[in-house]
mmCIF file of C-alpha atoms in Angstrom:
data_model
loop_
_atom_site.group_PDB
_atom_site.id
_atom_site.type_symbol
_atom_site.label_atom_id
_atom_site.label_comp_id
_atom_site.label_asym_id
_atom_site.label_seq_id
_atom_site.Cartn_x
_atom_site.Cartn_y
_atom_site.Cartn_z
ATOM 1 C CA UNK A 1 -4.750 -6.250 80.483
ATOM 2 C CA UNK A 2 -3.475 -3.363 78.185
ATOM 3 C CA UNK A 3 -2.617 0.271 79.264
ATOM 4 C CA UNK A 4 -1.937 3.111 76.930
ATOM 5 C CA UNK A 5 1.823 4.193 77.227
ATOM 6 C CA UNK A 6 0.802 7.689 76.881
ATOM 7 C CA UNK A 7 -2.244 7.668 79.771
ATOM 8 C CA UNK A 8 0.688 5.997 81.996
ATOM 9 C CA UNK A 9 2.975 8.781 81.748
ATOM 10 C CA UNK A 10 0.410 11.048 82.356
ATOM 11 C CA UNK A 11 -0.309 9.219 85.780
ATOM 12 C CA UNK A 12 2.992 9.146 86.758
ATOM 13 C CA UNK A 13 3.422 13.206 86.284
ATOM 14 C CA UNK A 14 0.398 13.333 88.698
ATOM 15 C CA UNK A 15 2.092 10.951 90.841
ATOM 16 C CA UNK A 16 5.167 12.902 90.857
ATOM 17 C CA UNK A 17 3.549 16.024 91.354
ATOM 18 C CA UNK A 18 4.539 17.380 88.419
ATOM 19 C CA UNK A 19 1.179 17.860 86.381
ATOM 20 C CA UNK A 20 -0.245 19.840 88.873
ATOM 21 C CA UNK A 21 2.591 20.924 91.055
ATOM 22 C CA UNK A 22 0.885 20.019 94.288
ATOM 23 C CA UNK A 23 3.061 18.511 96.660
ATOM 24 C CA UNK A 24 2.494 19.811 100.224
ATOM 25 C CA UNK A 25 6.312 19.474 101.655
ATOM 26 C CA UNK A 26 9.492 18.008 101.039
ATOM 27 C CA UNK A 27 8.671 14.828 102.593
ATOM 28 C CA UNK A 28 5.348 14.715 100.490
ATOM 29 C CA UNK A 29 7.756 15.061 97.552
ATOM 30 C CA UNK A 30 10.303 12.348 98.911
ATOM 31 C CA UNK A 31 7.063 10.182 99.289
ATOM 32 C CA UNK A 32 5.568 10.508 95.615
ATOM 33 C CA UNK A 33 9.155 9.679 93.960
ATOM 34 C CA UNK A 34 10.243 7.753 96.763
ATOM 35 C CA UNK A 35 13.997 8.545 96.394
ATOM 36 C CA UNK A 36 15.697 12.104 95.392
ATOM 37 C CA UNK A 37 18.948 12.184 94.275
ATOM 38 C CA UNK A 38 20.825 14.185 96.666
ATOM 39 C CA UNK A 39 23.632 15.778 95.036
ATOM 40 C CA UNK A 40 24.386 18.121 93.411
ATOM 41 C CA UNK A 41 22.254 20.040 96.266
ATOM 42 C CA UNK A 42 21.213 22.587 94.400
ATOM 43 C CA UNK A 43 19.993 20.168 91.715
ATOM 44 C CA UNK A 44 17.864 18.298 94.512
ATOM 45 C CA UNK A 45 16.611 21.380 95.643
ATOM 46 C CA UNK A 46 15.742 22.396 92.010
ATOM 47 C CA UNK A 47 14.051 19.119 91.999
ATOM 48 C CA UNK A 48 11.993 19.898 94.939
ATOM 49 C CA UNK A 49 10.388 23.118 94.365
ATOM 50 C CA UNK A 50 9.159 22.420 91.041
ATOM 51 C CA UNK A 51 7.089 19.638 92.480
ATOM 52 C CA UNK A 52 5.783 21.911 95.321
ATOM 53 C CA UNK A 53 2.396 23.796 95.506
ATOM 54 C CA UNK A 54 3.716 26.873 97.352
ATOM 55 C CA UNK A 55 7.837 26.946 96.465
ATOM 56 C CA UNK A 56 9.695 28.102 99.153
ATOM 57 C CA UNK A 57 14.132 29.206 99.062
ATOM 58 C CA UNK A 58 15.956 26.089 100.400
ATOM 59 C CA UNK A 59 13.172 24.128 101.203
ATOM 60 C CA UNK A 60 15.363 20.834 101.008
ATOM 61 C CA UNK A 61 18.090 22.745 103.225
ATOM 62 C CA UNK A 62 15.462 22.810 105.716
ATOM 63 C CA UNK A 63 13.947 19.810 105.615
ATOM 64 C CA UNK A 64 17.231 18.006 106.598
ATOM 65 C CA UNK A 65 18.005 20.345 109.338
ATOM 66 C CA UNK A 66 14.895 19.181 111.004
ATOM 67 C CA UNK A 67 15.197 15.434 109.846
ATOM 68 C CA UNK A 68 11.502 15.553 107.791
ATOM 69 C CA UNK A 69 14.137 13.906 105.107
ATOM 70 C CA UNK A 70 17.570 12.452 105.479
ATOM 71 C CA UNK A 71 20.167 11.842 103.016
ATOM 72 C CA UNK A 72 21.942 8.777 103.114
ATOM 73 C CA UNK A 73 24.374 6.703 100.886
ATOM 74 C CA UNK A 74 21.656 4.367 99.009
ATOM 75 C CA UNK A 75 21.637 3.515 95.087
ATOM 76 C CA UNK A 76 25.392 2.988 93.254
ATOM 77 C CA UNK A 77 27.045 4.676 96.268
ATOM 78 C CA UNK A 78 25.752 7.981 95.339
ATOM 79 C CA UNK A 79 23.277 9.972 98.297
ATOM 80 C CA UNK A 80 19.962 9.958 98.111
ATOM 81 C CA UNK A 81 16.826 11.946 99.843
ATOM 82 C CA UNK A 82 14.480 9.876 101.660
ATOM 83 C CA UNK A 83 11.835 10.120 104.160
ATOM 84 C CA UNK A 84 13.067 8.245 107.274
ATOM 85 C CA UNK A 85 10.464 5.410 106.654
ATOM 86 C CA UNK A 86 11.470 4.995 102.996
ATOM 87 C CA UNK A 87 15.069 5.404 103.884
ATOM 88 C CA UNK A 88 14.664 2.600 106.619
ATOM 89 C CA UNK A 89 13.021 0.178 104.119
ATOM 90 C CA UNK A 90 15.785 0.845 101.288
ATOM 91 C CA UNK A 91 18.925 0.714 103.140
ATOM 92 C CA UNK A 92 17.646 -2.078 104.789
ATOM 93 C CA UNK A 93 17.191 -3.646 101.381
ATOM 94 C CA UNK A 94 21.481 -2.779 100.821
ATOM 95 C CA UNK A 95 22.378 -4.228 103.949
ATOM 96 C CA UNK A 96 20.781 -7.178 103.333
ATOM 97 C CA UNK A 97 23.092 -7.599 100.148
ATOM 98 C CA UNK A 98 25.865 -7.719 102.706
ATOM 99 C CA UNK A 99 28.822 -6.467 100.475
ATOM 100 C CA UNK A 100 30.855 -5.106 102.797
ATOM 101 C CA UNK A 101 31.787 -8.328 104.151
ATOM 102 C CA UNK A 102 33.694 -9.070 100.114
ATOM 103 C CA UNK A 103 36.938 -9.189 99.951
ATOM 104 C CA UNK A 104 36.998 -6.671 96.875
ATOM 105 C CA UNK A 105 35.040 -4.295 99.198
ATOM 106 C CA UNK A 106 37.211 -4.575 102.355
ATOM 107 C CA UNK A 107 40.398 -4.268 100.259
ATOM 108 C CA UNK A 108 38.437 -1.106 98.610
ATOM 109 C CA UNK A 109 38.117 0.233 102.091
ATOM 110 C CA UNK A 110 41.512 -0.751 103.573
ATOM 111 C CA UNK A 111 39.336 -2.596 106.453
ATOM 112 C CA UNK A 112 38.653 -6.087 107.866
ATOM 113 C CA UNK A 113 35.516 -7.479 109.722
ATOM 114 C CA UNK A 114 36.684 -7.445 112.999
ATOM 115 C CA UNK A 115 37.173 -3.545 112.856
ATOM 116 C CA UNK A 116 33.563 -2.979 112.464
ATOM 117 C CA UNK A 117 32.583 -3.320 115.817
ATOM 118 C CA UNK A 118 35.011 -1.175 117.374
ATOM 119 C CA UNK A 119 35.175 1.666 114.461
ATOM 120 C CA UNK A 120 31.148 1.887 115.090
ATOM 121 C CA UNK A 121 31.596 2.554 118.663
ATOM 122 C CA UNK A 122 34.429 5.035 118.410
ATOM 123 C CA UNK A 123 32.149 7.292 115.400
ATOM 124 C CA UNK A 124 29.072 7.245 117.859
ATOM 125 C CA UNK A 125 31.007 8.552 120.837
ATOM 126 C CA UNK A 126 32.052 11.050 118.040
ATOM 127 C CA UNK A 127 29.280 12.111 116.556
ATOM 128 C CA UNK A 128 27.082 12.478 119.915
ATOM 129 C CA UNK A 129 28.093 15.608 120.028
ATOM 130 C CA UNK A 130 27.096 16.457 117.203
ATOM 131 C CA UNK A 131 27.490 16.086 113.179
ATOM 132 C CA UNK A 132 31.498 16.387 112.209
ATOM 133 C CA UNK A 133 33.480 15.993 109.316
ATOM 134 C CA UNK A 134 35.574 13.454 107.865
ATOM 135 C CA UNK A 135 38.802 15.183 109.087
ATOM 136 C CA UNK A 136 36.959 15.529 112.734
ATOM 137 C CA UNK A 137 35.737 11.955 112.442
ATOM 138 C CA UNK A 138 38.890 11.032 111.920
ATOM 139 C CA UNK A 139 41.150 12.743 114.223
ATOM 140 C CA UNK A 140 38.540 10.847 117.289
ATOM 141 C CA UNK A 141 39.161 7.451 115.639
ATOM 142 C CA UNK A 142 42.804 7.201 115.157
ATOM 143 C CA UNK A 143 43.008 8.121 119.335
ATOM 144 C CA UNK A 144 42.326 4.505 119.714
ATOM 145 C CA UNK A 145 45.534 2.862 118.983
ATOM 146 C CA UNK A 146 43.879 -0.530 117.173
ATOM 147 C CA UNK A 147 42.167 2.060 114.778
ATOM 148 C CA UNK A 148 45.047 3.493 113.298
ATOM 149 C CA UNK A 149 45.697 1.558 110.441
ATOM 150 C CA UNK A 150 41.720 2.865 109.124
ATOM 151 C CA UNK A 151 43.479 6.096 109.176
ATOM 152 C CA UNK A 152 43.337 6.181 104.959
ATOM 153 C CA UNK A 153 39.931 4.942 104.877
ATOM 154 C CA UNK A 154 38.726 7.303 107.116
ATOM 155 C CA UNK A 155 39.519 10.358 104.721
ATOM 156 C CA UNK A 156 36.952 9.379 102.285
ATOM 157 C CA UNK A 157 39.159 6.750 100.271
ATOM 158 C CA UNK A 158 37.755 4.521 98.005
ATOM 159 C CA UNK A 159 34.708 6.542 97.887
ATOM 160 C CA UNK A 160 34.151 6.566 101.201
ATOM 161 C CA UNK A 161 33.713 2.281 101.722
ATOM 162 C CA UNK A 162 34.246 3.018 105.471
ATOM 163 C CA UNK A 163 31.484 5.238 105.865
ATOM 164 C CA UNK A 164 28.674 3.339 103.276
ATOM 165 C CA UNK A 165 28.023 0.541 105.460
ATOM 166 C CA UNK A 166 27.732 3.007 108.476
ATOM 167 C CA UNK A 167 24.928 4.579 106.181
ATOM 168 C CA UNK A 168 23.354 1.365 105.290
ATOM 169 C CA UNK A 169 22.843 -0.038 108.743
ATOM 170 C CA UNK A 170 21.426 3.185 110.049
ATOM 171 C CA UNK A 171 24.199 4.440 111.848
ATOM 172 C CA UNK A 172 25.009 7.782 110.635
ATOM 173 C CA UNK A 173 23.298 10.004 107.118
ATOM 174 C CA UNK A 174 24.859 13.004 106.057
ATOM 175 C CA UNK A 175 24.450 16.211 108.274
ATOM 176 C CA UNK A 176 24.636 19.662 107.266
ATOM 177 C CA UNK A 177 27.375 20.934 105.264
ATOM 178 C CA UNK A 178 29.550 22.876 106.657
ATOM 179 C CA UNK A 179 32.232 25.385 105.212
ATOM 180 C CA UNK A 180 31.864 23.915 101.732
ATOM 181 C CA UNK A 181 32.174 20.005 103.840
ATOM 182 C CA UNK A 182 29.961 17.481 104.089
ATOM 183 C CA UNK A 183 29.646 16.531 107.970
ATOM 184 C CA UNK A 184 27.996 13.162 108.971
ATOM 185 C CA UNK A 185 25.214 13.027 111.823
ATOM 186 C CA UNK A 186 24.426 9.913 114.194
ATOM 187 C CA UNK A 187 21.179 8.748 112.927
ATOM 188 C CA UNK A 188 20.460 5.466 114.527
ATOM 189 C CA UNK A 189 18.588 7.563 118.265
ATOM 190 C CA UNK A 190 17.120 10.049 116.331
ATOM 191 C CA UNK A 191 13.670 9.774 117.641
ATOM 192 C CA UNK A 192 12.280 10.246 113.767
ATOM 193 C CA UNK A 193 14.245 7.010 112.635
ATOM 194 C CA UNK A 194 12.171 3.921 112.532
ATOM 195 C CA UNK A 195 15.455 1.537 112.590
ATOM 196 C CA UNK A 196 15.688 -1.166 109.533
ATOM 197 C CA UNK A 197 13.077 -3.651 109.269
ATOM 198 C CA UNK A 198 13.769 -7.020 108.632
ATOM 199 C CA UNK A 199 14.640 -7.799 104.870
ATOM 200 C CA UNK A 200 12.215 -10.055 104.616
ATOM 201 C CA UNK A 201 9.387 -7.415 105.379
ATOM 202 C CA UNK A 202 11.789 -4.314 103.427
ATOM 203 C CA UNK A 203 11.949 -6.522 100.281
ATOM 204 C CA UNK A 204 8.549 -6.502 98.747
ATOM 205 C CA UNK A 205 8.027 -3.008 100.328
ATOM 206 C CA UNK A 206 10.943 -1.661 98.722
ATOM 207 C CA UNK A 207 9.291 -3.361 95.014
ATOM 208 C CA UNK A 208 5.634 -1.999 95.979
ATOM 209 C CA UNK A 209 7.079 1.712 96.563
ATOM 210 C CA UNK A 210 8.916 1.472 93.386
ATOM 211 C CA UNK A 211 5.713 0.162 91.478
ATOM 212 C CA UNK A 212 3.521 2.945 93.085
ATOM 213 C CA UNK A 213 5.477 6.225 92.117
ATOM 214 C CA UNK A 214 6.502 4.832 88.715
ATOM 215 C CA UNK A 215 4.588 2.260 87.661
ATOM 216 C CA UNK A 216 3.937 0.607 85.146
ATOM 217 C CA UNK A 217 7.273 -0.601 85.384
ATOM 218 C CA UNK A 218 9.340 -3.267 83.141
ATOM 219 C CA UNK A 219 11.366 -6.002 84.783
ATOM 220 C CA UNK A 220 14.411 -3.787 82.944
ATOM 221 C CA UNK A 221 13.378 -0.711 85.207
ATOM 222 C CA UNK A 222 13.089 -3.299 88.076
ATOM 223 C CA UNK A 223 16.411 -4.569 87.714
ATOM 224 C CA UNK A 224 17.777 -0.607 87.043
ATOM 225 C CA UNK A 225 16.349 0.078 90.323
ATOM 226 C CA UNK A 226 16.634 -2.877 92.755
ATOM 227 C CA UNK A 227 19.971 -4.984 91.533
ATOM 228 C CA UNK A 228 21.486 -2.368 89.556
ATOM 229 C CA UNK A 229 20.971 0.476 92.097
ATOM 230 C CA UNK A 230 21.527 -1.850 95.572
ATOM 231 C CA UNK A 231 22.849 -5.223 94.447
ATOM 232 C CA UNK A 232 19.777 -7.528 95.327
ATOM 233 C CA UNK A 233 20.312 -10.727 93.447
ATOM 234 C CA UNK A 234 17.471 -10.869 90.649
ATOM 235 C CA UNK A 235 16.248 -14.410 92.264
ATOM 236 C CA UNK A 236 15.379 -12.503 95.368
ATOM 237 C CA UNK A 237 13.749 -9.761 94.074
ATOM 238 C CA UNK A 238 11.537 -12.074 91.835
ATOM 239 C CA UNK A 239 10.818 -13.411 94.972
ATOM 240 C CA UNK A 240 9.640 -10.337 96.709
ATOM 241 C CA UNK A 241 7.389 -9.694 93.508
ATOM 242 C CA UNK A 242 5.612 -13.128 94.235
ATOM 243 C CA UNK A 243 5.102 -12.231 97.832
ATOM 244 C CA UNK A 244 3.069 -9.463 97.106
ATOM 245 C CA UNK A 245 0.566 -11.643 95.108
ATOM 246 C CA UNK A 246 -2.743 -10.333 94.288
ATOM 247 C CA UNK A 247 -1.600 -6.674 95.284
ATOM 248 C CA UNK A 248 0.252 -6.686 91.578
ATOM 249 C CA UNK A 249 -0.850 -6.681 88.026
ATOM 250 C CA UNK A 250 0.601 -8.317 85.404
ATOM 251 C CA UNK A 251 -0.093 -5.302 82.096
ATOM 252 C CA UNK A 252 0.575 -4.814 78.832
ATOM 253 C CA UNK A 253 1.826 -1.254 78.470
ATOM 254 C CA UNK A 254 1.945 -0.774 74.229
ATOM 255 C CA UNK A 255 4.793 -3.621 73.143
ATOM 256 C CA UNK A 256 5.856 -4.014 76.698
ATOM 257 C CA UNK A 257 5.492 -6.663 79.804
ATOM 258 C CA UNK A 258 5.301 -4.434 83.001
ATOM 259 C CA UNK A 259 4.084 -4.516 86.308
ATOM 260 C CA UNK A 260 1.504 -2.078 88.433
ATOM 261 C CA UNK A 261 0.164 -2.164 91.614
ATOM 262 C CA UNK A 262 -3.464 -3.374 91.305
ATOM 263 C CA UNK A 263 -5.019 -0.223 93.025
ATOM 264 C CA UNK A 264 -3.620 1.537 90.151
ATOM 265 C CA UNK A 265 -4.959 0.144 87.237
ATOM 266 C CA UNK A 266 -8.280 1.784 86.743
ATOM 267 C CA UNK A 267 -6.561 5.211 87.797
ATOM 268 C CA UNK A 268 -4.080 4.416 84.842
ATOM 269 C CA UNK A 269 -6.296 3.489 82.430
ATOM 270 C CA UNK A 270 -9.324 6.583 83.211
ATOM 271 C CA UNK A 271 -6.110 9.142 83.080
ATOM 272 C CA UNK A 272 -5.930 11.221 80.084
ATOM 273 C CA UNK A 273 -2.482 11.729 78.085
ATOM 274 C CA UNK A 274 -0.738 15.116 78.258
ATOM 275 C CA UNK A 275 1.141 17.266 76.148
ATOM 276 C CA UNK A 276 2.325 19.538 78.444
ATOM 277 C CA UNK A 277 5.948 20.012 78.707
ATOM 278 C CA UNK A 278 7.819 20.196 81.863
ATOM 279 C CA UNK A 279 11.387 21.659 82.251
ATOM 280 C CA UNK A 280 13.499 19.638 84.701
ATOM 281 C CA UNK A 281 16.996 19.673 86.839
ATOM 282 C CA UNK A 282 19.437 17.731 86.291
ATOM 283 C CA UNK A 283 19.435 14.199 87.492
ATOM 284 C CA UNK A 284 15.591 14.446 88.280
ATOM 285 C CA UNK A 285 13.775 11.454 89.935
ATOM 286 C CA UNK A 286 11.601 11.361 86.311
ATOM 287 C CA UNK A 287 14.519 10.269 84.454
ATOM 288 C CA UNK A 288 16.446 8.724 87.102
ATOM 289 C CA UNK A 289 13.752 6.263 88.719
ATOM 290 C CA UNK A 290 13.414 4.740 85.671
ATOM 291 C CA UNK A 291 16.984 4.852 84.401
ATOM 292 C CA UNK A 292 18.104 6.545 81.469
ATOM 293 C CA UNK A 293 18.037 3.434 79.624
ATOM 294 C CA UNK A 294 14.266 3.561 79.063
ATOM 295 C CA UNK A 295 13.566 4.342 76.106
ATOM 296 C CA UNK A 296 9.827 6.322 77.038
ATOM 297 C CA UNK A 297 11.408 8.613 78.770
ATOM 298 C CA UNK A 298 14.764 9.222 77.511
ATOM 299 C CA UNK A 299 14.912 8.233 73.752
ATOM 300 C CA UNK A 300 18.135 6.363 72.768
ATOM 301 C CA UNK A 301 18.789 9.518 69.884
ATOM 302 C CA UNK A 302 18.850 11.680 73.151
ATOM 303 C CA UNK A 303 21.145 9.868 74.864
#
């Protein structure tokens, strides 16, 4: 089946809830694009409130403080906005790629396996009384004598390889900032966090959310997304595209092979095009759920 490029755009600002702005929270806004880049936070925020029906200050600010969203280490080690649900299924996704067990990693970190264990126990007796910084994180850990040799890692070196995994597995997200510091929160009781599914189950979920808020989408944007963005090996997310079956659509969008969830087609194909033009933040989910490297929304003159 063919799909006009131009109607599918025009779905996808819908989607978004761009063209009209009619998102009803922050969560409805972390549902429709499924991931929000979370930082620069006044660039997420920015993000936010142009997708809302009624705009309110610090929305996003808000939203975390009451755990409607989290923000969590997630695609190329940068933090990303999620509802707890969609957070669940995507950082289940990462753990399943199991890099921190690579020797490149752990040497990145200054860690070994059998700290793990020991260094998760010692941040949740931490952190249950609430969020803390790195510094305050720290200063707990290195109390245990077998922990002191983590001492550089747990600064934030190596772009903070100590704390990702703690992120991925549902341990901790990012808590509110404090004095210009970004403090870390123990996630994994909070009564709002559904705990990560098996990969198995978060695979073709984590594919199906992608195809619904940007859909069509190329195996290119897959790859940007999925192995690019969390390391899943491309055999296993072809896989996960196969075990959704008849709930995808093979398309023709203008010159391109793509992919669409087959509850959207119709919707796609009755939309009409728009010309209206939307100014955006920086690092919006429009251009960065389907990479920069696509050329219908970020032409390669433009780049």
């Amino acid at each position: 089946m063919r799909l006009d490029g131009e109607r599918a755009l025009a779905w996808r600002l819908a989607r978004h809830a761009l063209e009209p702005a009619a998102a009803s929270s922050v969560a409805d806004v972390a549902r429709r694009v499924v991931a929000l880049r979370g930082w620069p936070a006044d660039l997420a925020d920015r993000a936010v409130q142009v997708r809302l029906a009624d705009p309110q200050p610090k929305a996003l600010e808000r939203a975390l403080e009451t755990g409607e969203v989290i923000r969590s280490y997630a695609f190329r080690g940068g933090s990303y906005v999620f509802t707890p649900e969609i957070a669940a299924t995507y950082l289940a996704v990462r753990a399943g790629t199991g890099i921190w067990a690579k020797p490149r990693y752990q040497a990145q970190g200054r860690f070994a396996l059998e700290d793990w264990e020991p260094l998760r126990a010692a941040v949740r007796e931490r952190l249950a009384v609430g969020p803390a910084t790195r510094a305050e994180i720290a200063e707990h850990v290195l109390s245990n004598p077998t922990l002191r040799h983590l001492a550089e890692g747990l600064t934030g070196f190596g772009s903070d390889s100590l704390y990702k995994p703690l992120h991925w597995w549902g341990d901790i997200c990012f808590g509110p900032e404090r004095d210009g510091q970004s403090t870390f929160r123990w996630l994994a009781d909070d009564p709002a966090w559904p705990g990560l599914p098996d990969v198995a189950d978060a695979g073709p979920r984590a594919v199906a959310l992608y195809l619904g808020a940007y859909g069509p989408v190329t195996d290119r944007n897959l790859s940007y997304w999925l192995t690019e963005g969390l390391g899943v090996p491309r055999r296993e997310l072809h896989g996960w595209i196969e075990d959704l079956g008849e709930g995808v659509t093979k398309v023709k969008v203008d010159d391109d092979d793509a992919l669409v969830l087959t509850e959207h087609v119709e919707e796609i194909a009755q939309t009409s095009p728009s010309d209206t033009v939307h100014l955006l933040p920086g690092y919006d989910p429009w251009v960065m759920g389907p990479g920069t490297a696509d050329a219908r929304i970020v032409p390669p003159e433009h780049r």
